[in-house]
Amino acid sequence: MNNGHKPVGILAVQGDFAMHAKMLDRIRAPWMLVKHAADLDQVSGLIMPGGESTTMLKFFDGEGMGAAIKDFAGKGKPVFGTCAGAILLAKEVVNPPQEKLGLIDIAVERNAYGRQVDSSVQSGECPELSGHPVEMVFIRAPIIRRVGGGVRVLGRCGDLPVLVEQGNILAGTFHPELTEDETIHRYFLGKLRD
């Protein structure tokens, strides 16, 4: 699966990065944890996991990680954010507003599905990526309230867009790493080869 590429980076400052590592192990994709801005020089793409976006932002401030990720994405390197990672990638964040990287033209409402107890596993559709329904785990998930003109909707759950793409940026409001379904991670790995 490597094809001479550098490993996939998994942002490991907070959140469920270990589950993304398990998924990449399952599909035999080399990975490394990214804990410092300099680590980005050693990876071909970056996964930004779910977790607590405000906690991640505090870390970004002290480490210069936010600027480093913007620079990394600006070079065309693929970046995939799930849940809190998607919030950080968004251009607009509400409920409440917060700092963000602004790398994908979407508006996101934080915690829109409610608290942790309101978490759920649902079945969604990603017709361009999979011929079968995709299992989607939502944990205190954001909702994408606006999709900009240059953004493709790759996945829906009910009426809501839940997986979106703009160029080299991929954002999902659910946790594909918490399922057995490899569809989304395999799609992201394909972006490394493009």
Short mmCIF file of C-alpha atoms in Angstrom, two decimals:
data_model
loop_
_atom_site.label_atom_id
_atom_site.label_comp_id
_atom_site.label_asym_id
_atom_site.label_seq_id
_atom_site.Cartn_x
_atom_site.Cartn_y
_atom_site.Cartn_z
CA MET A 1 0.00 0.00 0.00
CA ASN A 2 2.98 2.29 0.56
CA ASN A 3 4.12 2.75 -3.09
CA GLY A 4 7.20 4.63 -1.87
CA HIS A 5 5.10 7.24 -0.09
CA LYS A 6 5.89 8.72 3.26
CA PRO A 7 3.54 7.41 5.97
CA VAL A 8 0.17 8.95 6.73
CA GLY A 9 0.33 11.32 9.69
CA ILE A 10 -2.24 11.10 12.47
CA LEU A 11 -2.52 14.24 14.60
CA ALA A 12 -1.93 12.97 18.13
CA VAL A 13 -2.37 15.94 20.44
CA GLN A 14 -5.77 14.82 21.80
CA GLY A 15 -8.71 12.68 20.74
CA ASP A 16 -9.17 9.21 19.26
CA PHE A 17 -6.01 9.03 17.14
CA ALA A 18 -5.32 5.42 18.24
CA MET A 19 -8.45 4.16 16.46
CA HIS A 20 -7.36 5.77 13.18
CA ALA A 21 -4.00 3.99 13.61
CA LYS A 22 -5.82 0.66 14.07
CA MET A 23 -7.82 1.27 10.89
CA LEU A 24 -4.65 2.09 8.90
CA ASP A 25 -3.01 -1.06 10.31
CA ARG A 26 -5.99 -3.08 9.10
CA ILE A 27 -5.58 -1.79 5.54
CA ARG A 28 -1.77 -2.07 5.74
CA ALA A 29 -1.06 1.64 5.32
CA PRO A 30 2.06 2.95 7.08
CA TRP A 31 1.40 5.74 9.57
CA MET A 32 3.12 7.86 12.20
CA LEU A 33 1.82 10.03 15.01
CA VAL A 34 2.18 13.78 14.49
CA LYS A 35 2.80 15.60 17.78
CA HIS A 36 4.91 18.55 16.60
CA ALA A 37 4.75 20.85 13.59
CA ALA A 38 8.10 19.51 12.33
CA ASP A 39 6.60 16.00 12.10
CA LEU A 40 4.54 17.14 9.11
CA ASP A 41 7.72 17.07 6.98
CA GLN A 42 7.77 13.29 7.36
CA VAL A 43 4.20 12.47 6.23
CA SER A 44 2.32 12.35 2.93
CA GLY A 45 -1.11 13.26 4.33
CA LEU A 46 -2.70 14.08 7.67
CA ILE A 47 -5.69 12.71 9.60
CA MET A 48 -7.14 15.06 12.21
CA PRO A 49 -9.18 12.90 14.60
CA GLY A 50 -12.26 13.51 16.66
CA GLY A 51 -11.85 14.77 20.20
CA GLU A 52 -12.27 18.20 21.74
CA SER A 53 -11.68 20.95 19.18
CA THR A 54 -11.15 23.71 21.78
CA THR A 55 -8.47 21.62 23.54
CA MET A 56 -6.74 21.00 20.20
CA LEU A 57 -6.80 24.73 19.43
CA LYS A 58 -5.06 25.54 22.72
CA PHE A 59 -2.30 23.13 21.74
CA PHE A 60 -2.12 24.64 18.23
CA ASP A 61 -1.53 28.10 19.71
CA GLY A 62 1.49 27.01 21.71
CA GLU A 63 3.03 24.74 19.06
CA GLY A 64 2.45 26.65 15.82
CA MET A 65 0.61 23.54 14.60
CA GLY A 66 -2.30 25.47 13.06
CA ALA A 67 -0.01 27.46 10.77
CA ALA A 68 1.97 24.32 9.94
CA ILE A 69 -1.21 22.43 8.93
CA LYS A 70 -2.32 25.37 6.75
CA ASP A 71 1.09 25.36 5.07
CA PHE A 72 0.95 21.56 4.64
CA ALA A 73 -2.51 21.77 3.04
CA GLY A 74 -1.40 24.73 0.92
CA LYS A 75 1.20 22.45 -0.71
CA GLY A 76 -1.66 20.20 -1.87
CA LYS A 77 -1.10 17.49 0.74
CA PRO A 78 -4.33 15.64 1.64
CA VAL A 79 -5.88 16.40 5.03
CA PHE A 80 -8.82 14.43 6.48
CA GLY A 81 -10.69 15.70 9.53
CA THR A 82 -13.27 13.65 11.43
CA CYS A 83 -15.75 15.21 13.89
CA ALA A 84 -13.59 17.72 15.84
CA GLY A 85 -11.09 17.55 12.98
CA ALA A 86 -13.85 18.62 10.58
CA ILE A 87 -14.73 21.53 12.89
CA LEU A 88 -11.09 22.69 12.83
CA LEU A 89 -10.97 22.50 9.01
CA ALA A 90 -14.20 24.50 8.48
CA LYS A 91 -14.34 28.08 7.23
CA GLU A 92 -17.19 28.95 9.62
CA VAL A 93 -18.01 27.54 13.08
CA VAL A 94 -21.07 28.36 15.23
CA ASN A 95 -22.55 27.26 18.59
CA PRO A 96 -20.31 28.78 19.81
CA PRO A 97 -18.03 30.38 17.23
CA GLN A 98 -14.35 29.48 17.62
CA GLU A 99 -11.00 29.72 15.89
CA LYS A 100 -10.56 27.42 12.91
CA LEU A 101 -8.18 26.72 10.04
CA GLY A 102 -10.65 27.70 7.29
CA LEU A 103 -9.39 25.08 4.81
CA ILE A 104 -12.79 23.91 3.49
CA ASP A 105 -15.73 26.15 2.60
CA ILE A 106 -18.34 24.77 4.99
CA ALA A 107 -20.21 26.16 7.98
CA VAL A 108 -20.34 23.78 10.93
CA GLU A 109 -22.56 23.86 14.02
CA ARG A 110 -20.76 22.30 16.98
CA ASN A 111 -22.42 19.66 19.21
CA ALA A 112 -25.51 19.88 17.03
CA TYR A 113 -26.60 16.31 17.76
CA GLY A 114 -26.58 16.96 21.51
CA ARG A 115 -24.46 15.60 24.33
CA GLN A 116 -22.45 12.36 24.58
CA VAL A 117 -25.59 10.46 25.62
CA ASP A 118 -27.19 11.44 22.30
CA SER A 119 -24.50 9.60 20.33
CA SER A 120 -25.73 7.13 17.74
CA VAL A 121 -24.77 4.66 15.04
CA GLN A 122 -26.59 5.28 11.77
CA SER A 123 -26.49 4.11 8.19
CA GLY A 124 -25.55 6.66 5.53
CA GLU A 125 -24.91 6.76 1.81
CA CYS A 126 -21.63 7.55 0.02
CA PRO A 127 -22.72 6.58 -3.54
CA GLU A 128 -19.48 7.70 -5.25
CA LEU A 129 -17.36 5.69 -2.80
CA SER A 130 -19.41 2.61 -1.97
CA GLY A 131 -22.23 0.53 -3.41
CA HIS A 132 -23.43 -0.36 0.09
CA PRO A 133 -24.70 1.76 3.00
CA VAL A 134 -21.87 3.03 5.22
CA GLU A 135 -22.04 2.63 8.99
CA MET A 136 -21.59 6.04 10.63
CA VAL A 137 -20.88 6.68 14.32
CA PHE A 138 -21.90 10.14 15.56
CA ILE A 139 -20.51 11.27 18.95
CA ARG A 140 -21.37 14.84 19.99
CA ALA A 141 -21.14 15.41 16.27
CA PRO A 142 -21.19 18.71 14.41
CA ILE A 143 -23.70 19.33 11.63
CA ILE A 144 -22.63 20.86 8.31
CA ARG A 145 -25.11 23.74 7.88
CA ARG A 146 -23.68 25.27 4.68
CA VAL A 147 -21.68 23.79 1.82
CA GLY A 148 -19.76 26.25 -0.37
CA GLY A 149 -19.85 26.19 -4.16
CA GLY A 150 -16.50 24.40 -4.60
CA VAL A 151 -17.31 21.64 -2.11
CA ARG A 152 -18.47 18.15 -3.16
CA VAL A 153 -20.84 16.24 -0.90
CA LEU A 154 -19.59 12.63 -0.87
CA GLY A 155 -21.75 11.30 1.94
CA ARG A 156 -25.18 11.92 3.43
CA CYS A 157 -27.05 10.62 6.43
CA GLY A 158 -30.72 11.41 6.07
CA ASP A 159 -30.93 14.90 4.58
CA LEU A 160 -27.61 16.07 6.01
CA PRO A 161 -24.21 16.18 4.31
CA VAL A 162 -21.78 14.25 6.52
CA LEU A 163 -18.72 13.76 4.26
CA VAL A 164 -17.47 16.62 2.10
CA GLU A 165 -14.43 17.33 -0.04
CA GLN A 166 -12.78 20.40 -1.49
CA GLY A 167 -9.60 19.71 -3.42
CA ASN A 168 -7.15 17.98 -1.07
CA ILE A 169 -9.34 18.51 2.04
CA LEU A 170 -11.79 15.83 3.24
CA ALA A 171 -14.08 16.38 6.24
CA GLY A 172 -16.53 14.02 7.94
CA THR A 173 -18.84 14.68 10.87
CA PHE A 174 -18.83 11.01 11.91
CA HIS A 175 -16.18 8.52 13.08
CA PRO A 176 -15.35 5.99 10.32
CA GLU A 177 -12.46 4.69 12.44
CA LEU A 178 -14.93 3.28 14.99
CA THR A 179 -16.46 0.85 12.47
CA GLU A 180 -15.24 -2.16 10.49
CA ASP A 181 -15.93 -0.30 7.21
CA GLU A 182 -12.69 0.72 5.46
CA THR A 183 -14.39 2.74 2.67
CA ILE A 184 -13.60 6.25 3.88
CA HIS A 185 -9.99 5.61 4.89
CA ARG A 186 -9.32 3.81 1.59
CA TYR A 187 -10.75 6.79 -0.26
CA PHE A 188 -8.45 9.13 1.68
CA LEU A 189 -5.43 6.94 0.89
CA GLY A 190 -6.39 7.22 -2.78
CA LYS A 191 -5.99 10.99 -2.49
CA LEU A 192 -2.35 10.44 -1.51
CA ARG A 193 -1.73 8.82 -4.90
CA ASP A 194 -3.58 11.44 -6.98
#
